[in-house]
Amino acid sequence: MRTSSFEHIVRLQFNSLMLIVIKNKVKSRNRQLARHSKREVLFCEIAETKQVERGTIDTCFYDCVSFKVLHFTIYVYKCQH
């Protein structure tokens, strides 16, 4: 079945509009990623002193028990108040 000239024009207009919407969405997403990348810092790039500053230090006394699991040593701390 052959589509009418009007339907063909509507399809072309719709396709054109969708391409504009997609292009603008891609531009918007790229701008958003650029803004995020300016503010983000990889954890491995943070100086060790800054990493320590951001961490927390418990003031409790610990009893430590270690377990060997596969090739790792797991330490379990029990906090005494």
Coordinates of C-alpha atoms in Angstrom, one line a residue, residues 2-50:
R2 CA 1.4 3.4 -1.0
T3 CA 1.5 6.2 1.6
S4 CA 0.1 9.6 0.7
S5 CA 2.3 12.6 0.1
F6 CA 1.0 14.1 3.4
E7 CA 2.1 11.1 5.4
H8 CA 5.5 11.1 3.8
I9 CA 6.0 14.8 4.7
V10 CA 4.9 14.1 8.3
R11 CA 7.4 11.2 8.5
L12 CA 10.2 13.4 7.2
Q13 CA 9.3 16.2 9.7
F14 CA 9.1 13.7 12.6
N15 CA 12.5 12.1 11.6
S16 CA 14.0 15.6 11.4
L17 CA 12.6 16.6 14.8
M18 CA 13.9 13.3 16.4
L19 CA 17.4 13.9 15.0
I20 CA 17.4 17.4 16.5
V21 CA 16.3 16.0 19.9
I22 CA 18.9 13.3 19.8
K23 CA 21.7 15.7 18.8
N24 CA 20.8 18.1 21.6
K25 CA 20.6 15.3 24.1
V26 CA 24.1 14.2 23.1
K27 CA 25.4 17.7 23.4
S28 CA 23.8 18.1 26.8
R29 CA 25.2 14.8 28.0
N30 CA 28.7 15.7 26.8
R31 CA 28.6 19.1 28.6
Q32 CA 27.5 17.3 31.8
L33 CA 30.3 14.8 31.5
A34 CA 32.8 17.6 30.9
R35 CA 31.5 19.4 34.1
H36 CA 31.8 16.3 36.1
S37 CA 35.3 15.5 34.8
K38 CA 36.6 19.0 35.9
R39 CA 35.5 18.3 39.5
E40 CA 36.3 14.6 39.8
V41 CA 39.7 13.3 41.0
L42 CA 40.6 9.7 40.8
F43 CA 41.2 8.2 44.2
C44 CA 44.7 6.9 43.0
E45 CA 45.6 10.5 42.1
I46 CA 44.9 11.9 45.6
A47 CA 48.0 12.4 47.7
E48 CA 48.4 10.0 50.5
T49 CA 48.2 12.8 53.1
K50 CA 44.9 13.9 51.7

